[in-house]
Amino acid sequence: MDIQAIKNRFGIIGNSPALNYALQVAVQVANTDLTVLINGESGVGKEVFSQIIHALSARKHNPFIAVNCGAIPEGTIDSELFGHEKGSFTGAVDNRKGYFETVNGGTIFLDEIGEMPLGTQARLLRVLETGEYIRVGSSKVQKTDVRVIAATNRDLLERTQQGKFREDLYYRLNTVPIRVPALRDRKEDIPLLFRKFSVDFSEKYKTPSIQLDDEARNVLVNYPWRGNVRELKNIAEQISVLSTDKLVTASDLKRFLPEHPEVNRLPMLAAPQQQSSGDFASERDILYKLFFDMKKDVTELKKMFFDILQNPSLAPNHDFHPADGHVLHPFPAAADIAPQPPVISNAQPIIIQDGKIDHHEEVEETLSIADKEKELIVKALKKHKGKRKDAALDLGISERTLYRKLKEYNIAE
């Protein structure tokens, strides 16, 4: 069938190569019973493609139903799709047929398939492979002959890697993929669509049709259109009703276009993994990192102070005279200090006595995690006078974990 005739029949506006290719694939696959997966952003018109496939198929005289999987609660979606028996759950006062039974011989369009629960995905996979299903609360296997067309605005392959979508179901649905282009990817069609919507709304509201000047047309074409055709239609309706001047300029148009903030594509920290109540390792790691950073800062200050003592000319303020036994301004003003890269040094602490520099060795404290953990437990017990329950609460662990730690570190209560 001619592509232009398809556009005229279903009210599709545009001549984008990507749109024409998607329509061509839909026409070619319509006469088969292959499962089709339609990909595209929200608002691009994925349901229209499902209607085209059904209308050009041998099932065109049989029922067609569109189901939004994201709009049905998880607890009732099995009953909606496959039906249920009387008394199978609270509120099941009678037997009920599901969509796969009522549209037997026809076509079912499962929109937002990526939102379908995993349990329901297993049931759907069985229908696709064997044509069999079981009502909720029943043990009787029933047969159905339904063609499934699915659609999603999510990346299903990515969701399979996240464990949120069955991989076997993905490949079963993706027999024939159709990608509907976003509106921003078919900019040449935006003026045509806007003119069509403007004429429709002028007839609906009995008002003169609005026109765009050249500058306003450029603004319209270069707008990102996150909501795609649906958003364009809403904007056209707003302008048709609210615009006082029927020749719309760029400034007039911008008043109707919402400002879309730039998407932040900077890297972000991954969410920490959830830990059990008896494990406070993450908090302990944060404390140790804080301790190490503080120690590093102190070491850098020691190094800077030592360098100034060795060479006073390094200090912007030259009132610093160690030999005189007094310090007027031992440190330079903050505004005079140029930013310096961090310096990692093993400099030893120093003491000034009678103008002479006396080096002292630094005694390294233990950095054992086990020793620090034992020390925290002993302090908590001492603080709460040996009461395990209060000590465990203060430490952020369970009383059972505290008892195990007492045994592990041989701590006497």
C-alpha positions as a LaTeX table, in Angstrom:
\begin{tabular}{lrrr}
\hline
Residue & $x$ (\AA) & $y$ (\AA) & $z$ (\AA) \\
\hline
Met1 & 0.00 & 0.00 & 0.00 \\
Asp2 & 1.23 & 3.51 & $-0.79$ \\
Ile3 & 2.85 & 5.31 & 2.18 \\
Gln4 & 1.08 & 8.57 & 1.40 \\
Ala5 & $-2.28$ & 6.79 & 1.43 \\
Ile6 & $-1.40$ & 5.41 & 4.89 \\
Lys7 & $-0.60$ & 8.93 & 6.09 \\
Asn8 & $-3.88$ & 10.30 & 4.75 \\
Arg9 & $-5.90$ & 7.46 & 6.29 \\
Phe10 & $-4.41$ & 7.76 & 9.78 \\
Gly11 & $-3.75$ & 11.50 & 9.84 \\
Ile12 & 0.04 & 11.31 & 9.86 \\
Ile13 & 1.80 & 14.55 & 8.91 \\
Gly14 & 5.42 & 14.66 & 7.74 \\
Asn15 & 7.89 & 13.53 & 5.13 \\
Ser16 & 10.92 & 12.76 & 7.27 \\
Pro17 & 12.98 & 9.81 & 5.93 \\
Ala18 & 13.03 & 8.24 & 9.42 \\
Leu19 & 9.24 & 8.50 & 9.68 \\
Asn20 & 8.74 & 7.07 & 6.19 \\
Tyr21 & 11.01 & 4.13 & 6.98 \\
Ala22 & 9.11 & 3.34 & 10.18 \\
Leu23 & 5.83 & 3.40 & 8.25 \\
Gln24 & 7.28 & 1.16 & 5.55 \\
Val25 & 8.34 & $-1.45$ & 8.12 \\
Ala26 & 4.89 & $-1.33$ & 9.73 \\
Val27 & 3.20 & $-1.93$ & 6.36 \\
Gln28 & 5.51 & $-4.83$ & 5.49 \\
Val29 & 5.04 & $-6.62$ & 8.81 \\
Ala30 & 1.26 & $-6.05$ & 9.02 \\
Asn31 & 0.27 & $-9.16$ & 7.00 \\
Thr32 & 2.29 & $-11.45$ & 9.26 \\
Asp33 & 1.68 & $-12.60$ & 12.83 \\
Leu34 & 5.13 & $-11.55$ & 14.02 \\
Thr35 & 5.47 & $-9.79$ & 17.36 \\
Val36 & 6.40 & $-6.13$ & 16.96 \\
Leu37 & 8.24 & $-3.88$ & 19.44 \\
Ile38 & 7.73 & $-0.14$ & 18.84 \\
Asn39 & 10.40 & 2.09 & 20.39 \\
Gly40 & 10.08 & 5.82 & 20.79 \\
Glu41 & 9.85 & 8.68 & 23.26 \\
Ser42 & 6.61 & 9.61 & 24.94 \\
Gly43 & 4.32 & 11.60 & 22.66 \\
Val44 & 5.65 & 10.46 & 19.27 \\
Gly45 & 2.50 & 8.48 & 18.39 \\
Lys46 & 3.49 & 4.85 & 18.98 \\
Glu47 & $-0.15$ & 3.75 & 19.31 \\
Val48 & $-0.92$ & 4.97 & 15.78 \\
Phe49 & 1.61 & 2.48 & 14.43 \\
Ser50 & $-0.09$ & $-0.36$ & 16.32 \\
Gln51 & $-3.42$ & 0.66 & 14.76 \\
Ile52 & $-1.83$ & 0.72 & 11.30 \\
Ile53 & $-0.44$ & $-2.81$ & 11.75 \\
His54 & $-3.80$ & $-4.14$ & 12.97 \\
Ala55 & $-5.82$ & $-2.36$ & 10.25 \\
Leu56 & $-3.65$ & $-3.79$ & 7.47 \\
Ser57 & $-3.51$ & $-7.33$ & 8.90 \\
Ala58 & $-5.77$ & $-10.34$ & 8.40 \\
Arg59 & $-7.11$ & $-9.70$ & 11.94 \\
Lys60 & $-8.57$ & $-6.29$ & 11.03 \\
His61 & $-12.16$ & $-7.49$ & 11.53 \\
Asn62 & $-11.36$ & $-8.90$ & 14.99 \\
Pro63 & $-11.00$ & $-6.97$ & 18.25 \\
Phe64 & $-8.15$ & $-4.56$ & 18.96 \\
Ile65 & $-7.36$ & $-3.34$ & 22.48 \\
Ala66 & $-4.67$ & $-0.99$ & 23.82 \\
Val67 & $-3.43$ & $-1.58$ & 27.37 \\
Asn68 & $-1.14$ & 0.79 & 29.26 \\
Cys69 & 0.94 & $-1.51$ & 31.47 \\
Gly70 & 2.24 & 1.40 & 33.53 \\
Ala71 & $-1.28$ & 2.51 & 34.50 \\
Ile72 & $-2.41$ & $-0.84$ & 35.98 \\
Pro73 & $-1.41$ & $-1.59$ & 39.61 \\
Glu74 & 0.96 & $-4.50$ & 40.07 \\
Gly75 & $-1.54$ & $-6.40$ & 42.18 \\
Thr76 & $-4.26$ & $-6.41$ & 39.51 \\
Ile77 & $-2.41$ & $-6.53$ & 36.18 \\
Asp78 & $-2.44$ & $-10.37$ & 36.07 \\
Ser79 & $-6.20$ & $-10.34$ & 36.56 \\
Glu80 & $-6.65$ & $-7.65$ & 33.89 \\
Leu81 & $-4.62$ & $-9.52$ & 31.28 \\
Phe82 & $-5.45$ & $-13.16$ & 32.04 \\
Gly83 & $-8.68$ & $-13.02$ & 34.07 \\
His84 & $-9.46$ & $-14.56$ & 37.46 \\
Glu85 & $-11.72$ & $-17.08$ & 39.15 \\
Lys86 & $-14.36$ & $-16.26$ & 41.72 \\
Gly87 & $-12.89$ & $-16.07$ & 45.21 \\
Ser88 & $-9.27$ & $-16.10$ & 44.02 \\
Phe89 & $-8.59$ & $-12.89$ & 45.97 \\
Thr90 & $-10.46$ & $-10.31$ & 48.01 \\
Gly91 & $-13.01$ & $-8.57$ & 45.79 \\
Ala92 & $-13.19$ & $-11.37$ & 43.21 \\
Val93 & $-16.93$ & $-11.85$ & 43.54 \\
Asp94 & $-17.32$ & $-13.46$ & 40.13 \\
Asn95 & $-15.36$ & $-15.03$ & 37.29 \\
Arg96 & $-13.78$ & $-12.50$ & 34.95 \\
Lys97 & $-12.32$ & $-12.77$ & 31.48 \\
Gly98 & $-8.96$ & $-11.17$ & 30.82 \\
Tyr99 & $-7.90$ & $-9.16$ & 27.77 \\
Phe100 & $-6.19$ & $-12.16$ & 26.18 \\
Glu101 & $-9.50$ & $-14.01$ & 26.30 \\
Thr102 & $-11.77$ & $-11.16$ & 25.16 \\
Val103 & $-9.63$ & $-10.23$ & 22.12 \\
Asn104 & $-9.03$ & $-13.82$ & 21.04 \\
Gly105 & $-8.27$ & $-13.75$ & 17.31 \\
Gly106 & $-7.44$ & $-10.05$ & 17.40 \\
Thr107 & $-4.56$ & $-7.80$ & 18.42 \\
Ile108 & $-3.47$ & $-6.51$ & 21.83 \\
Phe109 & $-1.25$ & $-3.43$ & 22.12 \\
Leu110 & 0.82 & $-3.42$ & 25.32 \\
Asp111 & 2.03 & 0.14 & 25.81 \\
Glu112 & 4.83 & 0.93 & 28.30 \\
Ile113 & 5.81 & $-2.77$ & 28.38 \\
Gly114 & 8.95 & $-1.84$ & 30.34 \\
Glu115 & 6.79 & $-1.11$ & 33.41 \\
Met116 & 5.32 & $-4.62$ & 33.50 \\
Pro117 & 6.14 & $-6.58$ & 36.72 \\
Leu118 & 8.54 & $-9.52$ & 36.41 \\
Gly119 & 5.89 & $-12.07$ & 37.41 \\
Thr120 & 3.54 & $-10.86$ & 34.70 \\
Gln121 & 6.42 & $-10.93$ & 32.22 \\
Ala122 & 6.80 & $-14.68$ & 32.82 \\
Arg123 & 3.08 & $-15.22$ & 32.10 \\
Leu124 & 3.30 & $-13.10$ & 28.94 \\
Leu125 & 6.32 & $-15.07$ & 27.72 \\
Arg126 & 4.33 & $-18.28$ & 27.98 \\
Val127 & 1.50 & $-16.76$ & 25.95 \\
Leu128 & 3.91 & $-15.65$ & 23.24 \\
Glu129 & 5.64 & $-19.03$ & 23.03 \\
Thr130 & 2.73 & $-21.47$ & 23.43 \\
Gly131 & $-0.45$ & $-19.39$ & 23.29 \\
Glu132 & $-1.40$ & $-20.73$ & 26.75 \\
Tyr133 & $-2.35$ & $-18.90$ & 29.93 \\
Ile134 & $-3.98$ & $-19.62$ & 33.28 \\
Arg135 & $-6.51$ & $-17.42$ & 35.04 \\
Val136 & $-5.59$ & $-16.13$ & 38.49 \\
Gly137 & $-6.82$ & $-18.67$ & 41.04 \\
Ser138 & $-7.35$ & $-21.41$ & 38.46 \\
Ser139 & $-5.38$ & $-24.49$ & 37.44 \\
Lys140 & $-6.99$ & $-24.89$ & 34.03 \\
Val141 & $-4.81$ & $-24.07$ & 31.03 \\
Gln142 & $-6.56$ & $-22.05$ & 28.35 \\
Lys143 & $-5.55$ & $-21.25$ & 24.78 \\
Thr144 & $-5.62$ & $-17.92$ & 22.97 \\
Asp145 & $-4.70$ & $-16.66$ & 19.51 \\
Val146 & $-3.71$ & $-13.04$ & 19.99 \\
Arg147 & $-1.12$ & $-10.97$ & 18.17 \\
Val148 & 0.99 & $-8.88$ & 20.56 \\
Ile149 & 2.34 & $-5.45$ & 19.65 \\
Ala150 & 4.40 & $-3.86$ & 22.42 \\
Ala151 & 5.73 & $-0.34$ & 22.82 \\
Thr152 & 8.15 & 1.34 & 25.20 \\
Asn153 & 9.91 & 4.63 & 25.77 \\
Arg154 & 12.57 & 2.90 & 27.89 \\
Asp155 & 15.75 & 1.10 & 26.86 \\
Leu156 & 14.64 & $-2.48$ & 27.46 \\
Leu157 & 18.10 & $-3.91$ & 26.87 \\
Glu158 & 19.46 & $-1.70$ & 29.64 \\
Arg159 & 16.62 & $-2.77$ & 31.93 \\
Thr160 & 17.49 & $-6.42$ & 31.27 \\
Gln161 & 21.01 & $-5.72$ & 32.49 \\
Gln162 & 19.54 & $-4.10$ & 35.60 \\
Gly163 & 17.39 & $-7.19$ & 36.27 \\
Lys164 & 14.13 & $-5.26$ & 35.76 \\
Phe165 & 13.11 & $-6.94$ & 32.50 \\
Arg166 & 13.39 & $-10.54$ & 31.38 \\
Glu167 & 16.01 & $-11.00$ & 28.70 \\
Asp168 & 14.17 & $-13.91$ & 27.06 \\
Leu169 & 11.00 & $-11.81$ & 26.84 \\
Tyr170 & 12.93 & $-8.91$ & 25.34 \\
Tyr171 & 14.25 & $-11.02$ & 22.47 \\
Arg172 & 10.82 & $-12.60$ & 22.00 \\
Leu173 & 9.15 & $-9.20$ & 21.70 \\
Asn174 & 11.91 & $-7.69$ & 19.58 \\
Thr175 & 11.18 & $-9.93$ & 16.58 \\
Val176 & 10.48 & $-6.87$ & 14.43 \\
Pro177 & 11.62 & $-3.56$ & 15.96 \\
Ile178 & 10.17 & $-0.25$ & 14.78 \\
Arg179 & 11.71 & 3.01 & 15.95 \\
Val180 & 9.49 & 6.08 & 15.76 \\
Pro181 & 11.70 & 9.20 & 15.50 \\
Ala182 & 11.44 & 12.02 & 18.02 \\
Leu183 & 10.05 & 15.33 & 16.78 \\
Arg184 & 13.41 & 17.10 & 17.16 \\
Asp185 & 14.88 & 14.51 & 14.76 \\
Arg186 & 12.39 & 15.44 & 12.04 \\
Lys187 & 12.59 & 19.22 & 12.14 \\
Glu188 & 11.36 & 19.59 & 8.58 \\
Asp189 & 7.97 & 18.25 & 9.73 \\
Ile190 & 7.48 & 20.72 & 12.63 \\
Pro191 & 6.06 & 23.64 & 10.55 \\
Leu192 & 3.70 & 21.24 & 8.73 \\
Leu193 & 2.39 & 19.80 & 11.98 \\
Phe194 & 1.97 & 23.24 & 13.55 \\
Arg195 & 0.03 & 24.51 & 10.54 \\
Lys196 & $-2.24$ & 21.44 & 10.61 \\
Phe197 & $-2.96$ & 21.85 & 14.33 \\
Ser198 & $-3.55$ & 25.60 & 13.94 \\
Val199 & $-6.12$ & 25.06 & 11.19 \\
Asp200 & $-7.88$ & 22.34 & 13.22 \\
Phe201 & $-8.16$ & 24.57 & 16.31 \\
Ser202 & $-9.28$ & 27.62 & 14.32 \\
Glu203 & $-12.17$ & 25.52 & 12.97 \\
Lys204 & $-12.91$ & 24.14 & 16.43 \\
Tyr205 & $-12.98$ & 27.49 & 18.20 \\
Lys206 & $-14.29$ & 29.52 & 15.22 \\
Thr207 & $-11.28$ & 31.86 & 15.22 \\
Pro208 & $-8.92$ & 33.07 & 12.45 \\
Ser209 & $-5.97$ & 30.78 & 11.84 \\
Ile210 & $-2.67$ & 32.00 & 13.28 \\
Gln211 & 0.46 & 32.55 & 11.21 \\
Leu212 & 4.16 & 32.54 & 12.18 \\
Asp213 & 6.71 & 35.02 & 10.87 \\
Asp214 & 10.13 & 33.78 & 9.72 \\
Glu215 & 11.85 & 34.39 & 13.06 \\
Ala216 & 9.08 & 32.66 & 14.99 \\
Arg217 & 9.28 & 29.71 & 12.61 \\
Asn218 & 13.00 & 29.35 & 13.36 \\
Val219 & 12.29 & 29.39 & 17.10 \\
Leu220 & 9.63 & 26.73 & 16.62 \\
Val221 & 11.92 & 24.45 & 14.59 \\
Asn222 & 14.88 & 24.74 & 16.98 \\
Tyr223 & 12.88 & 24.17 & 20.17 \\
Pro224 & 13.79 & 20.76 & 21.76 \\
Trp225 & 10.18 & 19.47 & 22.02 \\
Arg226 & 10.72 & 17.05 & 24.91 \\
Gly227 & 7.02 & 16.16 & 24.74 \\
Asn228 & 7.19 & 15.60 & 20.96 \\
Val229 & 4.00 & 15.83 & 18.88 \\
Arg230 & 1.79 & 15.94 & 21.97 \\
Glu231 & 3.60 & 19.03 & 23.28 \\
Leu232 & 3.51 & 20.72 & 19.86 \\
Lys233 & $-0.24$ & 20.18 & 19.65 \\
Asn234 & $-0.77$ & 21.67 & 23.12 \\
Ile235 & 1.30 & 24.75 & 22.25 \\
Ala236 & $-0.64$ & 25.24 & 19.00 \\
Glu237 & $-3.91$ & 25.09 & 20.92 \\
Gln238 & $-2.71$ & 27.61 & 23.51 \\
Ile239 & $-1.59$ & 30.09 & 20.87 \\
Ser240 & $-4.82$ & 29.65 & 18.87 \\
Val241 & $-6.91$ & 30.50 & 21.94 \\
Leu242 & $-4.78$ & 33.08 & 23.79 \\
Ser243 & $-2.94$ & 34.98 & 21.06 \\
Thr244 & $-4.53$ & 38.39 & 20.33 \\
Asp245 & $-2.47$ & 38.97 & 17.18 \\
Lys246 & $-2.86$ & 36.26 & 14.56 \\
Leu247 & 0.61 & 37.01 & 13.15 \\
Val248 & 2.79 & 35.49 & 15.86 \\
Thr249 & 6.32 & 36.85 & 16.28 \\
Ala250 & 9.29 & 35.15 & 17.94 \\
Ser251 & 8.80 & 37.08 & 21.19 \\
Asp252 & 5.10 & 36.15 & 21.23 \\
Leu253 & 5.93 & 32.50 & 20.63 \\
Lys254 & 8.54 & 32.37 & 23.40 \\
Arg255 & 5.90 & 33.39 & 25.94 \\
Phe256 & 4.10 & 30.11 & 25.28 \\
Leu257 & 7.18 & 27.87 & 25.19 \\
Pro258 & 8.24 & 26.55 & 28.61 \\
Glu259 & 11.91 & 26.85 & 29.46 \\
His260 & 13.60 & 23.46 & 29.53 \\
Pro261 & 16.69 & 23.45 & 31.79 \\
Glu262 & 19.81 & 21.92 & 30.35 \\
Val263 & 20.21 & 18.27 & 31.25 \\
Asn264 & 23.04 & 17.83 & 33.74 \\
Arg265 & 25.39 & 15.32 & 32.18 \\
Leu266 & 28.10 & 15.64 & 34.82 \\
Pro267 & 29.14 & 12.43 & 36.57 \\
Met268 & 27.43 & 11.73 & 39.86 \\
Leu269 & 28.17 & 9.54 & 42.81 \\
Ala270 & 26.58 & 6.13 & 42.69 \\
Ala271 & 24.12 & 5.32 & 45.44 \\
Pro272 & 25.77 & 3.34 & 48.22 \\
Gln273 & 24.76 & $-0.27$ & 48.57 \\
Gln274 & 22.30 & $-0.97$ & 51.34 \\
Gln275 & 23.94 & $-2.57$ & 54.34 \\
Ser276 & 22.54 & $-4.64$ & 57.11 \\
Ser277 & 21.71 & $-3.08$ & 60.47 \\
Gly278 & 24.57 & $-4.93$ & 62.13 \\
Asp279 & 27.22 & $-3.58$ & 59.84 \\
Phe280 & 28.64 & $-0.12$ & 60.43 \\
Ala281 & 31.67 & $-0.52$ & 58.15 \\
Ser282 & 30.62 & 2.32 & 55.83 \\
Glu283 & 30.42 & 4.86 & 58.68 \\
Arg284 & 33.73 & 3.61 & 60.03 \\
Asp285 & 35.35 & 4.03 & 56.60 \\
Ile286 & 34.12 & 7.62 & 56.46 \\
Leu287 & 35.61 & 8.35 & 59.88 \\
Tyr288 & 38.96 & 6.86 & 58.93 \\
Lys289 & 39.04 & 8.87 & 55.72 \\
Leu290 & 38.34 & 11.99 & 57.77 \\
Phe291 & 41.17 & 11.12 & 60.15 \\
Phe292 & 43.60 & 10.54 & 57.30 \\
Asp293 & 42.65 & 13.83 & 55.63 \\
Met294 & 43.13 & 15.71 & 58.88 \\
Lys295 & 46.51 & 14.09 & 59.40 \\
Lys296 & 47.52 & 15.03 & 55.87 \\
Asp297 & 46.53 & 18.67 & 56.46 \\
Val298 & 48.53 & 18.81 & 59.70 \\
Thr299 & 51.57 & 17.35 & 57.96 \\
Glu300 & 51.33 & 19.99 & 55.23 \\
Leu301 & 51.13 & 22.77 & 57.82 \\
Lys302 & 54.21 & 21.37 & 59.55 \\
Lys303 & 56.09 & 21.33 & 56.26 \\
Met304 & 55.14 & 24.92 & 55.44 \\
Phe305 & 56.10 & 26.11 & 58.94 \\
Phe306 & 59.42 & 24.27 & 58.76 \\
Asp307 & 60.25 & 25.83 & 55.36 \\
Ile308 & 59.55 & 29.33 & 56.70 \\
Leu309 & 61.79 & 28.72 & 59.72 \\
Gln310 & 64.62 & 27.54 & 57.49 \\
Asn311 & 64.18 & 30.43 & 55.05 \\
Pro312 & 62.30 & 33.45 & 56.54 \\
Ser313 & 62.33 & 35.19 & 53.17 \\
Leu314 & 59.62 & 32.80 & 52.04 \\
Ala315 & 57.18 & 34.57 & 54.34 \\
Pro316 & 55.55 & 37.70 & 52.85 \\
Asn317 & 55.69 & 39.36 & 56.30 \\
His318 & 59.38 & 39.72 & 57.30 \\
Asp319 & 58.68 & 40.50 & 60.99 \\
Phe320 & 59.34 & 36.84 & 61.71 \\
His321 & 62.71 & 36.45 & 63.50 \\
Pro322 & 63.22 & 33.10 & 65.25 \\
Ala323 & 66.65 & 34.11 & 66.54 \\
Asp324 & 65.16 & 36.97 & 68.57 \\
Gly325 & 63.11 & 34.52 & 70.59 \\
His326 & 59.81 & 36.17 & 69.71 \\
Val327 & 57.32 & 36.06 & 66.86 \\
Leu328 & 55.41 & 39.18 & 65.85 \\
His329 & 53.55 & 37.78 & 62.83 \\
Pro330 & 54.49 & 34.11 & 62.47 \\
Phe331 & 52.22 & 33.49 & 59.50 \\
Pro332 & 51.59 & 35.50 & 56.35 \\
Ala333 & 48.25 & 37.17 & 55.75 \\
Ala334 & 45.64 & 34.94 & 54.13 \\
Ala335 & 45.34 & 37.27 & 51.12 \\
Asp336 & 49.09 & 36.97 & 50.49 \\
Ile337 & 49.10 & 33.19 & 50.25 \\
Ala338 & 48.84 & 31.97 & 46.69 \\
Pro339 & 46.95 & 28.71 & 46.15 \\
Gln340 & 49.36 & 25.82 & 46.20 \\
Pro341 & 48.87 & 22.22 & 45.10 \\
Pro342 & 48.67 & 19.69 & 47.93 \\
Val343 & 52.06 & 18.53 & 49.16 \\
Ile344 & 52.50 & 15.05 & 50.55 \\
Ser345 & 55.38 & 15.02 & 52.94 \\
Asn346 & 56.81 & 12.92 & 55.72 \\
Ala347 & 58.14 & 15.96 & 57.58 \\
Gln348 & 58.64 & 15.45 & 61.32 \\
Pro349 & 57.13 & 17.83 & 63.92 \\
Ile350 & 59.47 & 20.57 & 65.15 \\
Ile351 & 59.82 & 22.58 & 68.37 \\
Ile352 & 61.53 & 25.98 & 68.70 \\
Gln353 & 63.62 & 26.42 & 71.89 \\
Asp354 & 65.77 & 29.53 & 72.36 \\
Gly355 & 65.71 & 30.22 & 68.65 \\
Lys356 & 67.00 & 26.78 & 67.77 \\
Ile357 & 65.08 & 24.13 & 65.86 \\
Asp358 & 64.69 & 20.87 & 67.75 \\
His359 & 63.52 & 17.87 & 65.71 \\
His360 & 61.36 & 15.27 & 67.42 \\
Glu361 & 60.31 & 11.98 & 66.01 \\
Glu362 & 56.57 & 11.40 & 65.59 \\
Val363 & 55.14 & 8.26 & 67.12 \\
Glu364 & 52.74 & 6.68 & 64.63 \\
Glu365 & 49.46 & 5.61 & 66.22 \\
Thr366 & 47.88 & 2.34 & 65.26 \\
Leu367 & 45.70 & 2.36 & 62.15 \\
Ser368 & 44.25 & $-1.10$ & 62.66 \\
Ile369 & 40.52 & $-1.14$ & 61.98 \\
Ala370 & 40.04 & $-3.95$ & 64.46 \\
Asp371 & 41.83 & $-2.00$ & 67.22 \\
Lys372 & 39.73 & 1.08 & 66.55 \\
Glu373 & 36.54 & $-0.98$ & 66.53 \\
Lys374 & 37.52 & $-2.60$ & 69.84 \\
Glu375 & 38.29 & 0.81 & 71.31 \\
Leu376 & 34.86 & 2.16 & 70.25 \\
Ile377 & 33.09 & $-0.82$ & 71.79 \\
Val378 & 34.98 & $-0.45$ & 75.11 \\
Lys379 & 34.16 & 3.29 & 75.22 \\
Ala380 & 30.48 & 2.64 & 74.50 \\
Leu381 & 30.25 & 0.02 & 77.27 \\
Lys382 & 32.00 & 2.32 & 79.70 \\
Lys383 & 29.74 & 5.21 & 78.74 \\
His384 & 26.57 & 3.17 & 79.32 \\
Lys385 & 27.94 & 1.40 & 82.42 \\
Gly386 & 28.03 & $-2.04$ & 80.81 \\
Lys387 & 24.49 & $-1.99$ & 79.44 \\
Arg388 & 24.72 & $-3.88$ & 76.14 \\
Lys389 & 21.44 & $-2.69$ & 74.72 \\
Asp390 & 22.27 & 1.01 & 75.16 \\
Ala391 & 25.84 & 0.53 & 73.96 \\
Ala392 & 24.69 & $-1.29$ & 70.81 \\
Leu393 & 22.16 & 1.46 & 70.11 \\
Asp394 & 24.86 & 4.10 & 70.46 \\
Leu395 & 27.19 & 2.18 & 68.13 \\
Gly396 & 24.46 & 1.70 & 65.55 \\
Ile397 & 24.58 & $-2.09$ & 65.64 \\
Ser398 & 22.32 & $-4.82$ & 66.94 \\
Glu399 & 22.75 & $-6.24$ & 70.42 \\
Arg400 & 23.45 & $-9.63$ & 68.88 \\
Thr401 & 26.29 & $-8.15$ & 66.80 \\
Leu402 & 27.70 & $-6.47$ & 69.90 \\
Tyr403 & 27.69 & $-9.78$ & 71.77 \\
Arg404 & 29.57 & $-11.41$ & 68.88 \\
Lys405 & 32.12 & $-8.59$ & 68.87 \\
Leu406 & 32.67 & $-8.99$ & 72.63 \\
Lys407 & 33.50 & $-12.64$ & 72.10 \\
Glu408 & 35.63 & $-11.90$ & 69.05 \\
Tyr409 & 37.79 & $-9.27$ & 70.78 \\
Asn410 & 37.69 & $-11.01$ & 74.21 \\
Ile411 & 36.35 & $-7.87$ & 75.88 \\
Ala412 & 35.47 & $-8.33$ & 79.54 \\
Glu413 & 32.30 & $-6.56$ & 80.59 \\
\hline
\end{tabular}
